[in-house]
């Protein structure tokens, strides 16, 4: 037990750590100094009859497929089986403001000085400091110690905007797709870049779920990791799908009512349960530090089988996301997401019938999210109805 004068770990009671696993949780021993004060939500994938041992001393809740089916009933169909996408169930059942998700083959990395990297602490700093999506700061994150806004950076934009997502990176095994893994089987990432960047507005990015944190109250309902894995024609695009939707969902382009003739930029953000589209404020997404040490290269041939449709379809998906805009009535994350599901069905259904199923799952996800996370003052009932 830490002495009472010891500083409390940042966001100790406001953050859950979500871990998808089809293996074991031995990796937690290495993370114990950093993770032990926090609550874990373990999503056990695969055979629910298998017992996953959680190392002593961790405060956790563990859900297997039987639990997911029991809690969500028919809506459980939107949670992937036999794919790391199952992790998003943990986002839904959490009651905390922040989420950190990490894979079970990711370990504590060392910085160039040889010091263990507390990835969780860095993610929290990233989320608690603003982002700068509207104007690029060439000296990287201006809010870090030892950095600032450079000359020519507009003072009107230096307040920055709330950060919704913190995307960490990986030393050793990088998150390459199967073709790249196949041609570069021995490549390891040994390059530690001491930088945190805000991803500019209107720019999509390939979000990896291996080492990721986000503000659940700002963007949680958009963090659906899609319908992947068992029974689906695609896998290992779970985090990519969520990243595209989330980045788009961060900016609800208001196509109506321009005030001064310019396009209003609006987002759906939650302020104290009030949902506000705010002009000129977006939600920031940061990438860069912290690094984790990724130890396991999954099998590139197995990955190729899972990914090939994603590699093919993404050439149509990216233009879809780049050209999508949301109506001004979409004034909550849930409404943004449901509008997006409509457009997925209308515009991607012709790419492949799978996208009709995915659009349905997106709607089911929001229904399940609202079932488990009723607005304050309402009580969720088993069938998802809201009891006042
Ligand atoms: O069927 C499954 C497979 C895996 N898991 C758990 O998910 C994570 C990631 O698994 P793994 O380390 O095998 O996969 P990678 O290729 O290294 O991961 C990258 O690809 C993404 C897949 O979408 C993933 O997010 C990336 O990090 C581990 O915790 C497995 O135990 C699972 O639950 N079910
Ligand atoms: Mn891995």
mmCIF file of C-alpha atoms and ligand atoms in Angstrom:
data_model
loop_
_atom_site.group_PDB
_atom_site.id
_atom_site.type_symbol
_atom_site.label_atom_id
_atom_site.label_comp_id
_atom_site.label_asym_id
_atom_site.label_seq_id
_atom_site.Cartn_x
_atom_site.Cartn_y
_atom_site.Cartn_z
ATOM 1 C CA UNK A 1 0.000 0.000 0.000
ATOM 2 C CA UNK A 2 1.541 3.331 -1.112
ATOM 3 C CA UNK A 3 2.225 5.716 1.847
ATOM 4 C CA UNK A 4 -0.543 8.312 2.199
ATOM 5 C CA UNK A 5 1.786 11.201 1.185
ATOM 6 C CA UNK A 6 2.648 9.402 -2.089
ATOM 7 C CA UNK A 7 1.087 11.218 -5.077
ATOM 8 C CA UNK A 8 -2.091 9.508 -6.244
ATOM 9 C CA UNK A 9 -1.741 7.919 -9.713
ATOM 10 C CA UNK A 10 -3.276 10.269 -12.303
ATOM 11 C CA UNK A 11 -7.005 9.631 -12.941
ATOM 12 C CA UNK A 12 -6.854 6.597 -10.652
ATOM 13 C CA UNK A 13 -10.644 6.422 -10.286
ATOM 14 C CA UNK A 14 -11.542 7.907 -13.660
ATOM 15 C CA UNK A 15 -9.865 5.475 -16.022
ATOM 16 C CA UNK A 16 -10.381 1.805 -16.906
ATOM 17 C CA UNK A 17 -7.819 -0.364 -18.663
ATOM 18 C CA UNK A 18 -9.480 -2.609 -21.283
ATOM 19 C CA UNK A 19 -7.613 -5.758 -22.358
ATOM 20 C CA UNK A 20 -8.870 -8.176 -25.034
ATOM 21 C CA UNK A 21 -7.362 -11.605 -24.636
ATOM 22 C CA UNK A 22 -7.435 -14.998 -26.260
ATOM 23 C CA UNK A 23 -4.145 -15.985 -24.584
ATOM 24 C CA UNK A 24 -3.174 -15.184 -20.990
ATOM 25 C CA UNK A 25 -2.463 -12.151 -18.828
ATOM 26 C CA UNK A 26 1.113 -12.885 -17.732
ATOM 27 C CA UNK A 27 2.173 -9.591 -19.376
ATOM 28 C CA UNK A 28 0.488 -7.752 -16.484
ATOM 29 C CA UNK A 29 3.384 -8.656 -14.174
ATOM 30 C CA UNK A 30 5.624 -6.260 -16.110
ATOM 31 C CA UNK A 31 2.984 -3.529 -16.017
ATOM 32 C CA UNK A 32 2.145 -4.035 -12.333
ATOM 33 C CA UNK A 33 3.929 -0.851 -11.077
ATOM 34 C CA UNK A 34 1.917 1.253 -13.533
ATOM 35 C CA UNK A 35 -1.389 -0.638 -13.801
ATOM 36 C CA UNK A 36 -2.047 -1.994 -10.315
ATOM 37 C CA UNK A 37 -3.812 1.137 -8.994
ATOM 38 C CA UNK A 38 -6.301 1.028 -11.887
ATOM 39 C CA UNK A 39 -9.391 -1.048 -12.575
ATOM 40 C CA UNK A 40 -9.039 -3.580 -15.405
ATOM 41 C CA UNK A 41 -11.807 -4.692 -17.746
ATOM 42 C CA UNK A 42 -10.776 -7.958 -19.355
ATOM 43 C CA UNK A 43 -12.664 -9.135 -22.429
ATOM 44 C CA UNK A 44 -11.990 -12.839 -22.856
ATOM 45 C CA UNK A 45 -12.401 -13.873 -26.477
ATOM 46 C CA UNK A 46 -12.773 -17.383 -27.846
ATOM 47 C CA UNK A 47 -13.872 -20.387 -25.774
ATOM 48 C CA UNK A 48 -15.741 -19.104 -22.690
ATOM 49 C CA UNK A 49 -15.151 -22.408 -20.879
ATOM 50 C CA UNK A 50 -11.415 -21.638 -20.765
ATOM 51 C CA UNK A 51 -10.316 -20.050 -17.478
ATOM 52 C CA UNK A 52 -8.151 -16.951 -17.797
ATOM 53 C CA UNK A 53 -5.976 -16.440 -14.704
ATOM 54 C CA UNK A 54 -5.637 -12.836 -13.599
ATOM 55 C CA UNK A 55 -2.434 -12.226 -11.603
ATOM 56 C CA UNK A 56 -3.012 -11.525 -7.876
ATOM 57 C CA UNK A 57 -3.483 -7.978 -6.687
ATOM 58 C CA UNK A 58 -5.318 -6.496 -9.654
ATOM 59 C CA UNK A 59 -8.809 -5.031 -9.354
ATOM 60 C CA UNK A 60 -10.724 -6.297 -12.386
ATOM 61 C CA UNK A 61 -13.914 -7.429 -14.020
ATOM 62 C CA UNK A 62 -13.756 -10.158 -16.637
ATOM 63 C CA UNK A 63 -16.311 -10.845 -19.379
ATOM 64 C CA UNK A 64 -16.354 -13.896 -21.636
ATOM 65 C CA UNK A 65 -18.736 -14.587 -24.530
ATOM 66 C CA UNK A 66 -21.389 -16.024 -22.245
ATOM 67 C CA UNK A 67 -21.347 -12.807 -20.209
ATOM 68 C CA UNK A 68 -21.608 -10.645 -23.332
ATOM 69 C CA UNK A 69 -24.581 -12.709 -24.547
ATOM 70 C CA UNK A 70 -26.229 -12.575 -21.107
ATOM 71 C CA UNK A 71 -25.796 -8.807 -20.744
ATOM 72 C CA UNK A 72 -26.683 -7.723 -24.292
ATOM 73 C CA UNK A 73 -29.080 -10.475 -25.345
ATOM 74 C CA UNK A 74 -29.681 -10.335 -29.120
ATOM 75 C CA UNK A 75 -27.640 -7.105 -29.313
ATOM 76 C CA UNK A 76 -24.530 -9.190 -28.503
ATOM 77 C CA UNK A 77 -24.456 -9.972 -32.231
ATOM 78 C CA UNK A 78 -22.734 -6.598 -32.784
ATOM 79 C CA UNK A 79 -19.707 -7.641 -30.676
ATOM 80 C CA UNK A 80 -17.110 -9.513 -32.757
ATOM 81 C CA UNK A 81 -16.055 -13.052 -31.851
ATOM 82 C CA UNK A 82 -12.502 -14.313 -32.360
ATOM 83 C CA UNK A 83 -11.116 -10.895 -33.199
ATOM 84 C CA UNK A 84 -9.513 -8.234 -31.005
ATOM 85 C CA UNK A 85 -12.507 -6.080 -31.963
ATOM 86 C CA UNK A 86 -14.261 -7.713 -28.977
ATOM 87 C CA UNK A 87 -12.433 -5.187 -26.825
ATOM 88 C CA UNK A 88 -15.042 -2.534 -27.542
ATOM 89 C CA UNK A 89 -17.446 -4.389 -25.233
ATOM 90 C CA UNK A 90 -15.138 -3.198 -22.467
ATOM 91 C CA UNK A 91 -15.610 0.398 -23.558
ATOM 92 C CA UNK A 92 -19.378 -0.072 -23.350
ATOM 93 C CA UNK A 93 -19.515 -1.587 -19.856
ATOM 94 C CA UNK A 94 -17.023 0.832 -18.351
ATOM 95 C CA UNK A 95 -18.416 3.643 -16.205
ATOM 96 C CA UNK A 96 -15.297 5.770 -16.301
ATOM 97 C CA UNK A 97 -14.473 8.910 -18.239
ATOM 98 C CA UNK A 98 -11.267 7.549 -19.761
ATOM 99 C CA UNK A 99 -10.238 4.275 -21.371
ATOM 100 C CA UNK A 100 -6.802 2.831 -22.048
ATOM 101 C CA UNK A 101 -6.680 -0.317 -24.173
ATOM 102 C CA UNK A 102 -3.614 -2.490 -24.648
ATOM 103 C CA UNK A 103 -2.914 -5.881 -26.218
ATOM 104 C CA UNK A 104 -1.699 -8.788 -24.081
ATOM 105 C CA UNK A 105 1.559 -9.069 -26.044
ATOM 106 C CA UNK A 106 2.606 -5.499 -25.348
ATOM 107 C CA UNK A 107 5.219 -4.889 -22.685
ATOM 108 C CA UNK A 108 6.927 -1.959 -20.972
ATOM 109 C CA UNK A 109 9.398 -0.328 -23.385
ATOM 110 C CA UNK A 110 12.486 1.648 -22.393
ATOM 111 C CA UNK A 111 13.230 5.188 -23.502
ATOM 112 C CA UNK A 112 16.705 6.056 -24.922
ATOM 113 C CA UNK A 113 17.968 6.700 -21.378
ATOM 114 C CA UNK A 114 17.033 3.120 -20.455
ATOM 115 C CA UNK A 115 14.142 4.216 -18.221
ATOM 116 C CA UNK A 116 10.928 2.179 -18.196
ATOM 117 C CA UNK A 117 8.169 4.053 -20.035
ATOM 118 C CA UNK A 118 4.945 4.498 -18.087
ATOM 119 C CA UNK A 119 2.773 4.449 -21.210
ATOM 120 C CA UNK A 120 -0.419 4.944 -19.211
ATOM 121 C CA UNK A 121 0.865 8.114 -17.572
ATOM 122 C CA UNK A 122 1.898 9.587 -20.942
ATOM 123 C CA UNK A 123 -1.496 8.785 -22.485
ATOM 124 C CA UNK A 124 -3.188 10.525 -19.570
ATOM 125 C CA UNK A 125 -0.985 13.605 -20.067
ATOM 126 C CA UNK A 126 -1.850 13.518 -23.785
ATOM 127 C CA UNK A 127 -5.577 13.369 -23.037
ATOM 128 C CA UNK A 128 -5.460 16.069 -20.351
ATOM 129 C CA UNK A 129 -3.653 18.558 -22.570
ATOM 130 C CA UNK A 130 -5.239 20.234 -25.603
ATOM 131 C CA UNK A 131 -4.771 19.353 -29.260
ATOM 132 C CA UNK A 132 -4.065 21.686 -32.190
ATOM 133 C CA UNK A 133 -5.923 20.278 -35.219
ATOM 134 C CA UNK A 134 -6.556 23.566 -36.980
ATOM 135 C CA UNK A 135 -3.019 24.865 -37.427
ATOM 136 C CA UNK A 136 0.141 22.719 -37.442
ATOM 137 C CA UNK A 137 2.771 23.522 -34.811
ATOM 138 C CA UNK A 138 6.152 22.637 -36.326
ATOM 139 C CA UNK A 139 7.737 22.150 -32.915
ATOM 140 C CA UNK A 140 5.281 19.307 -32.279
ATOM 141 C CA UNK A 141 3.231 19.342 -29.063
ATOM 142 C CA UNK A 142 3.374 22.948 -27.780
ATOM 143 C CA UNK A 143 1.984 21.956 -24.380
ATOM 144 C CA UNK A 144 4.937 19.725 -23.464
ATOM 145 C CA UNK A 145 7.646 20.983 -21.112
ATOM 146 C CA UNK A 146 10.412 22.562 -23.157
ATOM 147 C CA UNK A 147 8.215 23.316 -26.176
ATOM 148 C CA UNK A 148 5.747 26.039 -27.185
ATOM 149 C CA UNK A 149 3.963 27.516 -30.158
ATOM 150 C CA UNK A 150 6.390 28.743 -32.764
ATOM 151 C CA UNK A 151 6.490 32.214 -34.289
ATOM 152 C CA UNK A 152 3.574 32.747 -36.651
ATOM 153 C CA UNK A 153 1.205 30.496 -34.758
ATOM 154 C CA UNK A 154 -2.084 32.403 -34.395
ATOM 155 C CA UNK A 155 -2.729 33.398 -30.791
ATOM 156 C CA UNK A 156 -6.446 32.931 -31.404
ATOM 157 C CA UNK A 157 -5.788 29.201 -31.777
ATOM 158 C CA UNK A 158 -3.291 28.657 -28.957
ATOM 159 C CA UNK A 159 -5.950 27.568 -26.456
ATOM 160 C CA UNK A 160 -6.265 24.402 -28.507
ATOM 161 C CA UNK A 161 -9.201 22.000 -28.280
ATOM 162 C CA UNK A 162 -10.079 19.019 -26.073
ATOM 163 C CA UNK A 163 -8.153 15.850 -26.877
ATOM 164 C CA UNK A 164 -10.385 12.851 -27.541
ATOM 165 C CA UNK A 165 -7.849 10.211 -28.586
ATOM 166 C CA UNK A 166 -4.215 9.462 -27.709
ATOM 167 C CA UNK A 167 -2.623 6.997 -30.143
ATOM 168 C CA UNK A 168 0.596 5.427 -28.912
ATOM 169 C CA UNK A 169 3.246 3.610 -30.956
ATOM 170 C CA UNK A 170 5.269 0.423 -30.725
ATOM 171 C CA UNK A 171 8.935 -0.574 -30.525
ATOM 172 C CA UNK A 172 10.125 -3.968 -31.805
ATOM 173 C CA UNK A 173 7.208 -5.423 -33.853
ATOM 174 C CA UNK A 174 5.470 -2.523 -35.667
ATOM 175 C CA UNK A 175 1.799 -2.785 -36.612
ATOM 176 C CA UNK A 176 2.366 -3.650 -40.267
ATOM 177 C CA UNK A 177 -0.259 -5.177 -42.543
ATOM 178 C CA UNK A 178 0.256 -8.736 -43.771
ATOM 179 C CA UNK A 179 1.831 -7.924 -47.177
ATOM 180 C CA UNK A 180 4.388 -5.657 -45.479
ATOM 181 C CA UNK A 181 5.038 -8.292 -42.795
ATOM 182 C CA UNK A 182 5.569 -10.882 -45.534
ATOM 183 C CA UNK A 183 8.168 -8.855 -47.430
ATOM 184 C CA UNK A 184 9.866 -7.571 -44.273
ATOM 185 C CA UNK A 185 9.629 -10.455 -41.778
ATOM 186 C CA UNK A 186 12.711 -9.404 -39.829
ATOM 187 C CA UNK A 187 12.056 -5.672 -39.697
ATOM 188 C CA UNK A 188 11.950 -4.284 -36.182
ATOM 189 C CA UNK A 189 11.167 -0.730 -35.145
ATOM 190 C CA UNK A 190 14.057 0.515 -33.039
ATOM 191 C CA UNK A 191 13.467 4.174 -33.744
ATOM 192 C CA UNK A 192 12.325 6.061 -30.667
ATOM 193 C CA UNK A 193 10.938 9.412 -31.843
ATOM 194 C CA UNK A 194 10.397 11.804 -28.970
ATOM 195 C CA UNK A 195 7.349 13.540 -30.440
ATOM 196 C CA UNK A 196 3.590 13.907 -30.000
ATOM 197 C CA UNK A 197 1.653 15.281 -32.960
ATOM 198 C CA UNK A 198 -1.940 16.377 -33.358
ATOM 199 C CA UNK A 199 -3.415 14.830 -36.486
ATOM 200 C CA UNK A 200 -4.591 17.790 -38.563
ATOM 201 C CA UNK A 201 -8.291 18.409 -39.088
ATOM 202 C CA UNK A 202 -9.770 16.579 -42.042
ATOM 203 C CA UNK A 203 -6.929 14.060 -42.151
ATOM 204 C CA UNK A 204 -7.756 10.400 -41.573
ATOM 205 C CA UNK A 205 -5.220 8.075 -39.964
ATOM 206 C CA UNK A 206 -4.754 4.302 -39.430
ATOM 207 C CA UNK A 207 -5.678 3.935 -35.763
ATOM 208 C CA UNK A 208 -4.075 0.895 -34.096
ATOM 209 C CA UNK A 209 -5.816 -0.495 -31.046
ATOM 210 C CA UNK A 210 -2.660 -1.968 -29.499
ATOM 211 C CA UNK A 211 -1.712 1.043 -27.353
ATOM 212 C CA UNK A 212 -4.627 3.484 -27.378
ATOM 213 C CA UNK A 213 -6.402 5.805 -24.969
ATOM 214 C CA UNK A 214 -9.475 7.971 -25.366
ATOM 215 C CA UNK A 215 -11.969 10.171 -23.583
ATOM 216 C CA UNK A 216 -15.012 7.882 -23.357
ATOM 217 C CA UNK A 217 -17.410 10.722 -22.557
ATOM 218 C CA UNK A 218 -16.342 12.746 -25.579
ATOM 219 C CA UNK A 219 -16.076 10.051 -28.201
ATOM 220 C CA UNK A 220 -16.943 6.653 -26.660
ATOM 221 C CA UNK A 221 -20.054 5.858 -28.754
ATOM 222 C CA UNK A 222 -17.985 6.289 -31.943
ATOM 223 C CA UNK A 223 -15.341 3.797 -30.789
ATOM 224 C CA UNK A 224 -17.148 0.722 -32.146
ATOM 225 C CA UNK A 225 -14.525 -1.696 -33.463
ATOM 226 C CA UNK A 226 -16.907 -3.083 -36.079
ATOM 227 C CA UNK A 227 -18.029 -6.608 -36.944
ATOM 228 C CA UNK A 228 -14.911 -8.671 -37.623
ATOM 229 C CA UNK A 229 -13.529 -12.159 -37.089
ATOM 230 C CA UNK A 230 -15.616 -15.312 -36.887
ATOM 231 C CA UNK A 231 -18.246 -15.444 -39.614
ATOM 232 C CA UNK A 232 -17.172 -12.156 -41.181
ATOM 233 C CA UNK A 233 -15.335 -11.571 -44.483
ATOM 234 C CA UNK A 234 -12.828 -9.237 -42.832
ATOM 235 C CA UNK A 235 -10.582 -9.110 -39.777
ATOM 236 C CA UNK A 236 -7.862 -6.877 -38.343
ATOM 237 C CA UNK A 237 -9.612 -3.774 -39.607
ATOM 238 C CA UNK A 238 -11.494 -3.274 -36.359
ATOM 239 C CA UNK A 239 -9.347 -0.473 -35.063
ATOM 240 C CA UNK A 240 -9.024 1.046 -38.529
ATOM 241 C CA UNK A 241 -12.812 1.278 -38.882
ATOM 242 C CA UNK A 242 -13.145 2.875 -35.472
ATOM 243 C CA UNK A 243 -10.360 5.320 -36.271
ATOM 244 C CA UNK A 244 -11.976 6.453 -39.495
ATOM 245 C CA UNK A 245 -15.391 6.837 -37.879
ATOM 246 C CA UNK A 246 -13.972 8.544 -34.811
ATOM 247 C CA UNK A 247 -11.856 11.011 -36.773
ATOM 248 C CA UNK A 248 -14.830 11.818 -38.940
ATOM 249 C CA UNK A 249 -17.097 11.903 -35.916
ATOM 250 C CA UNK A 250 -14.798 14.467 -34.372
ATOM 251 C CA UNK A 251 -15.909 16.977 -36.938
ATOM 252 C CA UNK A 252 -19.539 17.144 -37.869
ATOM 253 C CA UNK A 253 -19.178 19.285 -40.946
ATOM 254 C CA UNK A 254 -22.132 21.641 -40.792
ATOM 255 C CA UNK A 255 -23.190 22.102 -44.366
ATOM 256 C CA UNK A 256 -26.133 24.383 -43.544
ATOM 257 C CA UNK A 257 -26.437 27.885 -42.031
ATOM 258 C CA UNK A 258 -23.008 29.344 -42.762
ATOM 259 C CA UNK A 259 -22.727 32.495 -40.685
ATOM 260 C CA UNK A 260 -20.118 34.399 -42.621
ATOM 261 C CA UNK A 261 -20.256 32.369 -45.804
ATOM 262 C CA UNK A 262 -17.533 30.070 -44.507
ATOM 263 C CA UNK A 263 -18.302 26.510 -43.677
ATOM 264 C CA UNK A 264 -19.011 26.089 -40.025
ATOM 265 C CA UNK A 265 -17.062 23.387 -38.385
ATOM 266 C CA UNK A 266 -18.973 21.672 -35.716
ATOM 267 C CA UNK A 267 -18.458 18.747 -33.446
ATOM 268 C CA UNK A 268 -20.629 16.787 -31.145
ATOM 269 C CA UNK A 269 -19.171 16.965 -27.727
ATOM 270 C CA UNK A 270 -20.563 16.301 -24.314
ATOM 271 C CA UNK A 271 -20.291 19.121 -21.787
ATOM 272 C CA UNK A 272 -21.641 18.101 -18.379
ATOM 273 C CA UNK A 273 -24.238 15.912 -20.014
ATOM 274 C CA UNK A 274 -25.201 18.784 -22.259
ATOM 275 C CA UNK A 275 -24.582 18.126 -25.916
ATOM 276 C CA UNK A 276 -23.327 21.019 -27.832
ATOM 277 C CA UNK A 277 -22.192 21.503 -31.367
ATOM 278 C CA UNK A 278 -19.515 24.115 -31.054
ATOM 279 C CA UNK A 279 -18.212 26.196 -33.869
ATOM 280 C CA UNK A 280 -14.588 26.218 -34.510
ATOM 281 C CA UNK A 281 -13.855 23.650 -31.815
ATOM 282 C CA UNK A 282 -13.022 20.153 -32.896
ATOM 283 C CA UNK A 283 -11.902 17.166 -30.855
ATOM 284 C CA UNK A 284 -8.210 16.467 -31.129
ATOM 285 C CA UNK A 285 -6.459 13.231 -31.937
ATOM 286 C CA UNK A 286 -2.799 12.878 -30.996
ATOM 287 C CA UNK A 287 -0.246 10.278 -32.116
ATOM 288 C CA UNK A 288 3.316 9.519 -31.055
ATOM 289 C CA UNK A 289 4.505 8.949 -27.494
ATOM 290 C CA UNK A 290 4.113 6.720 -25.577
ATOM 291 C CA UNK A 291 5.818 3.631 -26.936
ATOM 292 C CA UNK A 292 5.167 0.089 -25.768
ATOM 293 C CA UNK A 293 7.284 -2.951 -26.644
ATOM 294 C CA UNK A 294 5.228 -5.176 -28.967
ATOM 295 C CA UNK A 295 6.526 -8.709 -28.668
ATOM 296 C CA UNK A 296 4.442 -11.007 -30.843
ATOM 297 C CA UNK A 297 4.301 -10.957 -34.596
ATOM 298 C CA UNK A 298 1.063 -12.587 -35.550
ATOM 299 C CA UNK A 299 1.220 -14.979 -38.486
ATOM 300 C CA UNK A 300 1.353 -12.949 -41.718
ATOM 301 C CA UNK A 301 -0.351 -15.683 -43.741
ATOM 302 C CA UNK A 302 -3.221 -15.905 -41.273
ATOM 303 C CA UNK A 303 -3.319 -12.104 -41.219
ATOM 304 C CA UNK A 304 -3.407 -11.949 -45.025
ATOM 305 C CA UNK A 305 -6.510 -14.157 -45.045
ATOM 306 C CA UNK A 306 -8.169 -11.857 -42.502
ATOM 307 C CA UNK A 307 -7.046 -8.576 -44.075
ATOM 308 C CA UNK A 308 -7.274 -9.060 -47.821
ATOM 309 C CA UNK A 309 -10.792 -7.666 -48.187
ATOM 310 C CA UNK A 310 -9.840 -4.718 -45.992
ATOM 311 C CA UNK A 311 -6.791 -3.968 -48.144
ATOM 312 C CA UNK A 312 -8.992 -4.067 -51.235
ATOM 313 C CA UNK A 313 -12.046 -2.265 -49.851
ATOM 314 C CA UNK A 314 -10.128 0.521 -48.120
ATOM 315 C CA UNK A 315 -9.421 2.117 -51.498
ATOM 316 C CA UNK A 316 -13.172 2.825 -51.603
ATOM 317 C CA UNK A 317 -13.674 3.333 -47.859
ATOM 318 C CA UNK A 318 -11.194 6.182 -47.527
ATOM 319 C CA UNK A 319 -12.832 8.338 -50.246
ATOM 320 C CA UNK A 320 -16.188 7.568 -48.590
ATOM 321 C CA UNK A 321 -15.013 8.903 -45.240
ATOM 322 C CA UNK A 322 -13.256 11.832 -46.880
ATOM 323 C CA UNK A 323 -16.431 12.877 -48.680
ATOM 324 C CA UNK A 324 -18.909 12.213 -45.868
ATOM 325 C CA UNK A 325 -20.545 15.147 -44.128
ATOM 326 C CA UNK A 326 -23.108 15.112 -41.364
ATOM 327 C CA UNK A 327 -26.280 17.217 -41.113
ATOM 328 C CA UNK A 328 -26.532 19.907 -38.461
ATOM 329 C CA UNK A 329 -29.258 17.895 -36.678
ATOM 330 C CA UNK A 330 -26.548 15.345 -35.758
ATOM 331 C CA UNK A 331 -25.805 17.099 -32.479
ATOM 332 C CA UNK A 332 -24.642 14.172 -30.331
ATOM 333 C CA UNK A 333 -21.998 11.515 -30.922
ATOM 334 C CA UNK A 334 -24.753 8.910 -31.057
ATOM 335 C CA UNK A 335 -26.700 10.857 -33.678
ATOM 336 C CA UNK A 336 -23.505 11.417 -35.693
ATOM 337 C CA UNK A 337 -22.856 7.699 -35.568
ATOM 338 C CA UNK A 338 -26.379 6.697 -36.580
ATOM 339 C CA UNK A 339 -26.218 9.138 -39.487
ATOM 340 C CA UNK A 340 -22.906 7.583 -40.475
ATOM 341 C CA UNK A 341 -24.491 4.110 -40.359
ATOM 342 C CA UNK A 342 -27.178 5.344 -42.767
ATOM 343 C CA UNK A 343 -24.512 6.588 -45.171
ATOM 344 C CA UNK A 344 -22.519 3.352 -44.848
ATOM 345 C CA UNK A 345 -25.593 1.442 -45.964
ATOM 346 C CA UNK A 346 -26.440 3.890 -48.773
ATOM 347 C CA UNK A 347 -22.951 4.318 -50.184
ATOM 348 C CA UNK A 348 -20.975 1.206 -49.233
ATOM 349 C CA UNK A 349 -23.708 -1.419 -49.513
ATOM 350 C CA UNK A 350 -22.916 -1.581 -53.214
ATOM 351 C CA UNK A 351 -19.220 -2.256 -52.512
ATOM 352 C CA UNK A 352 -20.205 -5.445 -50.669
ATOM 353 C CA UNK A 353 -23.261 -6.757 -48.868
ATOM 354 C CA UNK A 354 -21.109 -6.944 -45.731
ATOM 355 C CA UNK A 355 -21.495 -3.188 -45.283
ATOM 356 C CA UNK A 356 -25.241 -3.539 -44.919
ATOM 357 C CA UNK A 357 -24.591 -5.948 -42.058
ATOM 358 C CA UNK A 358 -21.988 -3.564 -40.649
ATOM 359 C CA UNK A 359 -24.423 -0.658 -40.859
ATOM 360 C CA UNK A 360 -26.983 -2.715 -38.916
ATOM 361 C CA UNK A 361 -24.329 -3.550 -36.340
ATOM 362 C CA UNK A 362 -23.434 0.116 -35.974
ATOM 363 C CA UNK A 363 -27.057 0.837 -35.079
ATOM 364 C CA UNK A 364 -27.197 -2.130 -32.681
ATOM 365 C CA UNK A 365 -23.960 -0.905 -31.069
ATOM 366 C CA UNK A 366 -25.507 2.491 -30.328
ATOM 367 C CA UNK A 367 -28.673 0.829 -28.970
ATOM 368 C CA UNK A 368 -26.535 -1.405 -26.742
ATOM 369 C CA UNK A 369 -24.375 1.573 -25.691
ATOM 370 C CA UNK A 370 -27.471 3.552 -24.674
ATOM 371 C CA UNK A 371 -28.908 0.476 -22.973
ATOM 372 C CA UNK A 372 -25.839 0.210 -20.717
ATOM 373 C CA UNK A 373 -25.184 3.948 -20.482
ATOM 374 C CA UNK A 374 -28.578 5.650 -20.086
ATOM 375 C CA UNK A 375 -28.474 9.442 -19.781
ATOM 376 C CA UNK A 376 -28.235 10.432 -16.088
ATOM 377 C CA UNK A 377 -31.651 10.233 -14.436
ATOM 378 C CA UNK A 378 -32.729 7.249 -16.489
ATOM 379 C CA UNK A 379 -32.306 3.599 -15.480
ATOM 380 C CA UNK A 380 -31.436 0.964 -18.055
ATOM 381 C CA UNK A 381 -33.793 -1.999 -18.213
ATOM 382 C CA UNK A 382 -32.880 -5.416 -19.556
ATOM 383 C CA UNK A 383 -34.467 -4.766 -22.916
ATOM 384 C CA UNK A 384 -32.748 -1.419 -23.209
ATOM 385 C CA UNK A 385 -35.846 0.676 -22.532
ATOM 386 C CA UNK A 386 -35.145 3.748 -20.438
ATOM 387 C CA UNK A 387 -37.005 3.807 -17.137
ATOM 388 C CA UNK A 388 -37.274 7.351 -15.684
HETATM 389 O O1 LIG B 1 -9.154 -13.650 -32.076
HETATM 390 C C1 LIG B 1 -8.518 -12.893 -31.332
HETATM 391 C C2 LIG B 1 -7.175 -12.499 -31.603
HETATM 392 C C3 LIG B 1 -6.508 -11.677 -30.739
HETATM 393 N N1 LIG B 1 -7.129 -11.233 -29.621
HETATM 394 C C4 LIG B 1 -6.425 -10.338 -28.691
HETATM 395 O O2 LIG B 1 -6.266 -9.101 -29.363
HETATM 396 C C5 LIG B 1 -4.973 -8.559 -29.137
HETATM 397 C C6 LIG B 1 -4.235 -8.429 -30.445
HETATM 398 O O3 LIG B 1 -3.947 -9.720 -30.908
HETATM 399 P P1 LIG B 1 -2.521 -10.060 -31.605
HETATM 400 O O4 LIG B 1 -1.445 -9.505 -30.750
HETATM 401 O O5 LIG B 1 -2.497 -11.498 -31.923
HETATM 402 O O6 LIG B 1 -2.628 -9.279 -32.970
HETATM 403 P P2 LIG B 1 -1.608 -8.249 -33.608
HETATM 404 O O7 LIG B 1 -1.542 -8.522 -35.065
HETATM 405 O O8 LIG B 1 -0.321 -8.137 -32.929
HETATM 406 O O9 LIG B 1 -2.490 -6.979 -33.240
HETATM 407 C C7 LIG B 1 -2.676 -5.902 -34.122
HETATM 408 O O10 LIG B 1 -3.673 -6.136 -35.059
HETATM 409 C C8 LIG B 1 -4.918 -5.666 -34.518
HETATM 410 C C9 LIG B 1 -5.938 -6.669 -34.780
HETATM 411 O O11 LIG B 1 -7.109 -6.031 -35.111
HETATM 412 C C10 LIG B 1 -4.642 -5.372 -33.085
HETATM 413 O O12 LIG B 1 -5.468 -4.509 -32.410
HETATM 414 C C11 LIG B 1 -3.311 -4.834 -33.294
HETATM 415 O O13 LIG B 1 -2.685 -4.578 -32.130
HETATM 416 C C12 LIG B 1 -4.320 -9.485 -28.113
HETATM 417 O O14 LIG B 1 -4.567 -8.970 -26.829
HETATM 418 C C13 LIG B 1 -5.034 -10.815 -28.322
HETATM 419 O O15 LIG B 1 -5.066 -11.626 -27.147
HETATM 420 C C14 LIG B 1 -8.447 -11.562 -29.345
HETATM 421 O O16 LIG B 1 -9.013 -11.121 -28.309
HETATM 422 N N2 LIG B 1 -9.105 -12.398 -30.198
HETATM 423 MN MN1 LIG B 2 0.267 -8.361 -31.047
#
